[in-house]
Structures are given as C-alpha cells and as structure tokens.
Amino acid sequence: MWISLAVIAFNLLVLWWVRRIDARIVEELGEIAQDLEEEKLIALTVEVDGDQFLCYNAQSMTFVCQGRDLEEIRKRFRQRYPSKSAAIYNGDESAVEVLKKQLKELNENSRSVGSAS
C-alpha cells in the first residue's frame, strides 16, 4: 500500500513539474511572438557568399547585415538596429550550423569568464 501511495505521489509530482515547464515554454514562445510582431526581434535567414555570411530579414527577405563570423555579424547588426534583437531562423544549413556553434562557444566562454570573476 505504501509503495502504491509513493508511486502515485511521484507521478503527481512529475505531472506538476511537466505542466510547470510547459507553462514556461508557452510563455517564452508568446514573448518571442510578441517581439516579432512588435518588430523588436528580427528573424534572420543566413546565406554564404565566399567568406561572408549574408543575413536577411526572414519575413521580408531584405538585407540586414553581413560578416565573416558571428561576432562581426552581431557588431554590424547592433550598428544598424541598436534597439532590436536578432535570431538565426533558417537559411543555408551549413552556415546556420557554423553560426550556432559559434554562439554556443561564445556563451560557454562568457559563462566561464563570469564564474572566474
């Protein structure tokens, strides 16, 4: 009997935890959708030309910026759109993969620098 109660309690705890995570995901997706609608966030389509990544607004396909790597793209994006954010949305698969890898490395480096302080 105690085992059954423990299993039921555990299942209820897992269900509560999953619902809590789902609510956070829905909230974050809502914020992203609102930022896109209010044009605070620009989804980027990325293409490659030689050693340059070319970034376009994924909705309008207008040119946004370009750069040799993610840091240069960020710098040029901020110069052109200082009050907006960007997210890599789609485009050339290998380019998107390279830029996402660079983003992951930048995030890992900034966390390790922050924890060393």
mmCIF file of the C-alpha atoms, coordinates in Angstrom:
data_MODEL
# 
_entry.id   MODEL 
# 
loop_
_atom_site.group_PDB 
_atom_site.id 
_atom_site.type_symbol 
_atom_site.label_atom_id 
_atom_site.label_alt_id 
_atom_site.label_comp_id 
_atom_site.label_asym_id 
_atom_site.label_entity_id 
_atom_site.label_seq_id 
_atom_site.pdbx_PDB_ins_code 
_atom_site.Cartn_x 
_atom_site.Cartn_y 
_atom_site.Cartn_z 
_atom_site.occupancy 
_atom_site.B_iso_or_equiv 
_atom_site.pdbx_formal_charge 
_atom_site.auth_seq_id 
_atom_site.auth_comp_id 
_atom_site.auth_asym_id 
_atom_site.auth_atom_id 
_atom_site.pdbx_PDB_model_num 
ATOM 1   C CA . MET A 1 1   ? 0.000  0.000  0.000   1.00 0.00 ? 1   MET A CA 1 
ATOM 2   C CA . TRP A 1 2   ? 2.768  2.447  0.897   1.00 0.00 ? 2   TRP A CA 1 
ATOM 3   C CA . ILE A 1 3   ? 4.522  1.693  -2.353  1.00 0.00 ? 3   ILE A CA 1 
ATOM 4   C CA . SER A 1 4   ? 1.344  2.484  -4.304  1.00 0.00 ? 4   SER A CA 1 
ATOM 5   C CA . LEU A 1 5   ? 0.952  5.788  -2.459  1.00 0.00 ? 5   LEU A CA 1 
ATOM 6   C CA . ALA A 1 6   ? 4.597  6.638  -3.129  1.00 0.00 ? 6   ALA A CA 1 
ATOM 7   C CA . VAL A 1 7   ? 4.172  5.850  -6.835  1.00 0.00 ? 7   VAL A CA 1 
ATOM 8   C CA . ILE A 1 8   ? 1.012  7.990  -7.027  1.00 0.00 ? 8   ILE A CA 1 
ATOM 9   C CA . ALA A 1 9   ? 2.753  10.870 -5.210  1.00 0.00 ? 9   ALA A CA 1 
ATOM 10  C CA . PHE A 1 10  ? 5.747  10.585 -7.518  1.00 0.00 ? 10  PHE A CA 1 
ATOM 11  C CA . ASN A 1 11  ? 3.508  10.597 -10.619 1.00 0.00 ? 11  ASN A CA 1 
ATOM 12  C CA . LEU A 1 12  ? 1.650  13.667 -9.346  1.00 0.00 ? 12  LEU A CA 1 
ATOM 13  C CA . LEU A 1 13  ? 4.967  15.419 -8.715  1.00 0.00 ? 13  LEU A CA 1 
ATOM 14  C CA . VAL A 1 14  ? 6.210  14.593 -12.226 1.00 0.00 ? 14  VAL A CA 1 
ATOM 15  C CA . LEU A 1 15  ? 2.907  15.778 -13.749 1.00 0.00 ? 15  LEU A CA 1 
ATOM 16  C CA . TRP A 1 16  ? 3.107  19.066 -11.815 1.00 0.00 ? 16  TRP A CA 1 
ATOM 17  C CA . TRP A 1 17  ? 6.729  19.576 -12.906 1.00 0.00 ? 17  TRP A CA 1 
ATOM 18  C CA . VAL A 1 18  ? 5.941  18.884 -16.592 1.00 0.00 ? 18  VAL A CA 1 
ATOM 19  C CA . ARG A 1 19  ? 2.998  21.306 -16.539 1.00 0.00 ? 19  ARG A CA 1 
ATOM 20  C CA . ARG A 1 20  ? 5.229  23.967 -14.976 1.00 0.00 ? 20  ARG A CA 1 
ATOM 21  C CA . ILE A 1 21  ? 7.844  23.509 -17.710 1.00 0.00 ? 21  ILE A CA 1 
ATOM 22  C CA . ASP A 1 22  ? 5.125  23.585 -20.400 1.00 0.00 ? 22  ASP A CA 1 
ATOM 23  C CA . ALA A 1 23  ? 3.800  26.857 -18.983 1.00 0.00 ? 23  ALA A CA 1 
ATOM 24  C CA . ARG A 1 24  ? 7.280  28.420 -19.147 1.00 0.00 ? 24  ARG A CA 1 
ATOM 25  C CA . ILE A 1 25  ? 7.771  27.271 -22.735 1.00 0.00 ? 25  ILE A CA 1 
ATOM 26  C CA . VAL A 1 26  ? 4.386  28.668 -23.756 1.00 0.00 ? 26  VAL A CA 1 
ATOM 27  C CA . GLU A 1 27  ? 5.223  31.942 -22.001 1.00 0.00 ? 27  GLU A CA 1 
ATOM 28  C CA . GLU A 1 28  ? 8.599  32.212 -23.752 1.00 0.00 ? 28  GLU A CA 1 
ATOM 29  C CA . LEU A 1 29  ? 7.069  31.418 -27.142 1.00 0.00 ? 29  LEU A CA 1 
ATOM 30  C CA . GLY A 1 30  ? 4.446  34.085 -26.514 1.00 0.00 ? 30  GLY A CA 1 
ATOM 31  C CA . GLU A 1 31  ? 7.159  36.627 -25.719 1.00 0.00 ? 31  GLU A CA 1 
ATOM 32  C CA . ILE A 1 32  ? 9.057  35.705 -28.890 1.00 0.00 ? 32  ILE A CA 1 
ATOM 33  C CA . ALA A 1 33  ? 5.903  36.014 -30.991 1.00 0.00 ? 33  ALA A CA 1 
ATOM 34  C CA . GLN A 1 34  ? 5.152  39.400 -29.433 1.00 0.00 ? 34  GLN A CA 1 
ATOM 35  C CA . ASP A 1 35  ? 8.710  40.620 -30.078 1.00 0.00 ? 35  ASP A CA 1 
ATOM 36  C CA . LEU A 1 36  ? 8.429  39.510 -33.710 1.00 0.00 ? 36  LEU A CA 1 
ATOM 37  C CA . GLU A 1 37  ? 5.073  41.225 -34.080 1.00 0.00 ? 37  GLU A CA 1 
ATOM 38  C CA . GLU A 1 38  ? 6.346  44.437 -32.498 1.00 0.00 ? 38  GLU A CA 1 
ATOM 39  C CA . GLU A 1 39  ? 9.486  44.169 -34.636 1.00 0.00 ? 39  GLU A CA 1 
ATOM 40  C CA . LYS A 1 40  ? 11.780 44.090 -31.602 1.00 0.00 ? 40  LYS A CA 1 
ATOM 41  C CA . LEU A 1 41  ? 13.179 40.785 -32.837 1.00 0.00 ? 41  LEU A CA 1 
ATOM 42  C CA . ILE A 1 42  ? 14.332 40.119 -36.390 1.00 0.00 ? 42  ILE A CA 1 
ATOM 43  C CA . ALA A 1 43  ? 14.468 36.511 -37.520 1.00 0.00 ? 43  ALA A CA 1 
ATOM 44  C CA . LEU A 1 44  ? 17.409 36.047 -39.864 1.00 0.00 ? 44  LEU A CA 1 
ATOM 45  C CA . THR A 1 45  ? 17.859 33.918 -42.958 1.00 0.00 ? 45  THR A CA 1 
ATOM 46  C CA . VAL A 1 46  ? 21.570 33.273 -43.471 1.00 0.00 ? 46  VAL A CA 1 
ATOM 47  C CA . GLU A 1 47  ? 23.344 32.608 -46.775 1.00 0.00 ? 47  GLU A CA 1 
ATOM 48  C CA . VAL A 1 48  ? 27.033 32.298 -47.638 1.00 0.00 ? 48  VAL A CA 1 
ATOM 49  C CA . ASP A 1 49  ? 28.985 34.204 -50.290 1.00 0.00 ? 49  ASP A CA 1 
ATOM 50  C CA . GLY A 1 50  ? 32.702 33.447 -50.240 1.00 0.00 ? 50  GLY A CA 1 
ATOM 51  C CA . ASP A 1 51  ? 33.910 34.088 -46.695 1.00 0.00 ? 51  ASP A CA 1 
ATOM 52  C CA . GLN A 1 52  ? 30.898 36.221 -45.787 1.00 0.00 ? 52  GLN A CA 1 
ATOM 53  C CA . PHE A 1 53  ? 27.651 35.279 -44.056 1.00 0.00 ? 53  PHE A CA 1 
ATOM 54  C CA . LEU A 1 54  ? 24.826 37.343 -45.538 1.00 0.00 ? 54  LEU A CA 1 
ATOM 55  C CA . CYS A 1 55  ? 21.859 37.923 -43.224 1.00 0.00 ? 55  CYS A CA 1 
ATOM 56  C CA . TYR A 1 56  ? 18.374 38.787 -44.447 1.00 0.00 ? 56  TYR A CA 1 
ATOM 57  C CA . ASN A 1 57  ? 15.134 39.512 -42.636 1.00 0.00 ? 57  ASN A CA 1 
ATOM 58  C CA . ALA A 1 58  ? 13.394 36.113 -42.822 1.00 0.00 ? 58  ALA A CA 1 
ATOM 59  C CA . GLN A 1 59  ? 9.965  37.735 -43.228 1.00 0.00 ? 59  GLN A CA 1 
ATOM 60  C CA . SER A 1 60  ? 10.702 40.376 -45.852 1.00 0.00 ? 60  SER A CA 1 
ATOM 61  C CA . MET A 1 61  ? 13.979 38.960 -47.268 1.00 0.00 ? 61  MET A CA 1 
ATOM 62  C CA . THR A 1 62  ? 15.529 42.448 -47.120 1.00 0.00 ? 62  THR A CA 1 
ATOM 63  C CA . PHE A 1 63  ? 19.268 42.609 -46.469 1.00 0.00 ? 63  PHE A CA 1 
ATOM 64  C CA . VAL A 1 64  ? 20.144 43.158 -42.795 1.00 0.00 ? 64  VAL A CA 1 
ATOM 65  C CA . CYS A 1 65  ? 23.924 42.753 -42.415 1.00 0.00 ? 65  CYS A CA 1 
ATOM 66  C CA . GLN A 1 66  ? 26.911 40.579 -43.189 1.00 0.00 ? 66  GLN A CA 1 
ATOM 67  C CA . GLY A 1 67  ? 30.098 39.392 -41.538 1.00 0.00 ? 67  GLY A CA 1 
ATOM 68  C CA . ARG A 1 68  ? 32.908 36.847 -41.544 1.00 0.00 ? 68  ARG A CA 1 
ATOM 69  C CA . ASP A 1 69  ? 31.762 35.356 -38.219 1.00 0.00 ? 69  ASP A CA 1 
ATOM 70  C CA . LEU A 1 70  ? 29.086 35.706 -35.568 1.00 0.00 ? 70  LEU A CA 1 
ATOM 71  C CA . GLU A 1 71  ? 30.895 38.463 -33.672 1.00 0.00 ? 71  GLU A CA 1 
ATOM 72  C CA . GLU A 1 72  ? 31.164 40.614 -36.800 1.00 0.00 ? 72  GLU A CA 1 
ATOM 73  C CA . ILE A 1 73  ? 27.507 39.946 -37.636 1.00 0.00 ? 73  ILE A CA 1 
ATOM 74  C CA . ARG A 1 74  ? 26.485 40.960 -34.098 1.00 0.00 ? 74  ARG A CA 1 
ATOM 75  C CA . LYS A 1 75  ? 28.540 44.152 -34.286 1.00 0.00 ? 75  LYS A CA 1 
ATOM 76  C CA . ARG A 1 76  ? 27.090 45.178 -37.639 1.00 0.00 ? 76  ARG A CA 1 
ATOM 77  C CA . PHE A 1 77  ? 23.541 44.226 -36.623 1.00 0.00 ? 77  PHE A CA 1 
ATOM 78  C CA . ARG A 1 78  ? 23.795 46.376 -33.478 1.00 0.00 ? 78  ARG A CA 1 
ATOM 79  C CA . GLN A 1 79  ? 25.135 49.312 -35.521 1.00 0.00 ? 79  GLN A CA 1 
ATOM 80  C CA . ARG A 1 80  ? 22.150 49.134 -37.838 1.00 0.00 ? 80  ARG A CA 1 
ATOM 81  C CA . TYR A 1 81  ? 19.475 48.115 -35.297 1.00 0.00 ? 81  TYR A CA 1 
ATOM 82  C CA . PRO A 1 82  ? 20.639 49.228 -31.823 1.00 0.00 ? 82  PRO A CA 1 
ATOM 83  C CA . SER A 1 83  ? 17.246 48.684 -30.172 1.00 0.00 ? 83  SER A CA 1 
ATOM 84  C CA . LYS A 1 84  ? 16.459 45.296 -31.734 1.00 0.00 ? 84  LYS A CA 1 
ATOM 85  C CA . SER A 1 85  ? 17.455 41.681 -31.239 1.00 0.00 ? 85  SER A CA 1 
ATOM 86  C CA . ALA A 1 86  ? 18.182 39.032 -33.848 1.00 0.00 ? 86  ALA A CA 1 
ATOM 87  C CA . ALA A 1 87  ? 17.786 35.284 -34.024 1.00 0.00 ? 87  ALA A CA 1 
ATOM 88  C CA . ILE A 1 88  ? 19.115 32.929 -36.669 1.00 0.00 ? 88  ILE A CA 1 
ATOM 89  C CA . TYR A 1 89  ? 15.995 31.372 -38.122 1.00 0.00 ? 89  TYR A CA 1 
ATOM 90  C CA . ASN A 1 90  ? 16.937 29.498 -41.288 1.00 0.00 ? 90  ASN A CA 1 
ATOM 91  C CA . GLY A 1 91  ? 18.972 29.571 -44.485 1.00 0.00 ? 91  GLY A CA 1 
ATOM 92  C CA . ASP A 1 92  ? 21.980 27.666 -45.728 1.00 0.00 ? 92  ASP A CA 1 
ATOM 93  C CA . GLU A 1 93  ? 22.147 24.645 -43.399 1.00 0.00 ? 93  GLU A CA 1 
ATOM 94  C CA . SER A 1 94  ? 25.926 24.608 -43.067 1.00 0.00 ? 94  SER A CA 1 
ATOM 95  C CA . ALA A 1 95  ? 26.030 28.376 -42.415 1.00 0.00 ? 95  ALA A CA 1 
ATOM 96  C CA . VAL A 1 96  ? 23.339 28.114 -39.752 1.00 0.00 ? 96  VAL A CA 1 
ATOM 97  C CA . GLU A 1 97  ? 25.209 25.216 -38.136 1.00 0.00 ? 97  GLU A CA 1 
ATOM 98  C CA . VAL A 1 98  ? 28.511 27.144 -38.096 1.00 0.00 ? 98  VAL A CA 1 
ATOM 99  C CA . LEU A 1 99  ? 26.917 30.276 -36.590 1.00 0.00 ? 99  LEU A CA 1 
ATOM 100 C CA . LYS A 1 100 ? 25.011 28.305 -33.952 1.00 0.00 ? 100 LYS A CA 1 
ATOM 101 C CA . LYS A 1 101 ? 28.250 26.539 -32.998 1.00 0.00 ? 101 LYS A CA 1 
ATOM 102 C CA . GLN A 1 102 ? 29.973 29.930 -32.669 1.00 0.00 ? 102 GLN A CA 1 
ATOM 103 C CA . LEU A 1 103 ? 27.083 31.165 -30.500 1.00 0.00 ? 103 LEU A CA 1 
ATOM 104 C CA . LYS A 1 104 ? 27.383 28.118 -28.248 1.00 0.00 ? 104 LYS A CA 1 
ATOM 105 C CA . GLU A 1 105 ? 31.134 28.704 -27.896 1.00 0.00 ? 105 GLU A CA 1 
ATOM 106 C CA . LEU A 1 106 ? 30.606 32.400 -27.106 1.00 0.00 ? 106 LEU A CA 1 
ATOM 107 C CA . ASN A 1 107 ? 28.026 31.507 -24.455 1.00 0.00 ? 107 ASN A CA 1 
ATOM 108 C CA . GLU A 1 108 ? 30.299 28.889 -22.906 1.00 0.00 ? 108 GLU A CA 1 
ATOM 109 C CA . ASN A 1 109 ? 33.232 31.318 -22.858 1.00 0.00 ? 109 ASN A CA 1 
ATOM 110 C CA . SER A 1 110 ? 31.167 34.098 -21.288 1.00 0.00 ? 110 SER A CA 1 
ATOM 111 C CA . ARG A 1 111 ? 29.893 31.694 -18.578 1.00 0.00 ? 111 ARG A CA 1 
ATOM 112 C CA . SER A 1 112 ? 33.419 30.527 -17.777 1.00 0.00 ? 112 SER A CA 1 
ATOM 113 C CA . VAL A 1 113 ? 34.655 34.144 -17.629 1.00 0.00 ? 113 VAL A CA 1 
ATOM 114 C CA . GLY A 1 114 ? 31.713 35.092 -15.405 1.00 0.00 ? 114 GLY A CA 1 
ATOM 115 C CA . SER A 1 115 ? 32.335 32.214 -12.994 1.00 0.00 ? 115 SER A CA 1 
ATOM 116 C CA . ALA A 1 116 ? 36.055 33.045 -12.775 1.00 0.00 ? 116 ALA A CA 1 
ATOM 117 C CA . SER A 1 117 ? 35.290 36.578 -11.571 1.00 0.00 ? 117 SER A CA 1 
# 
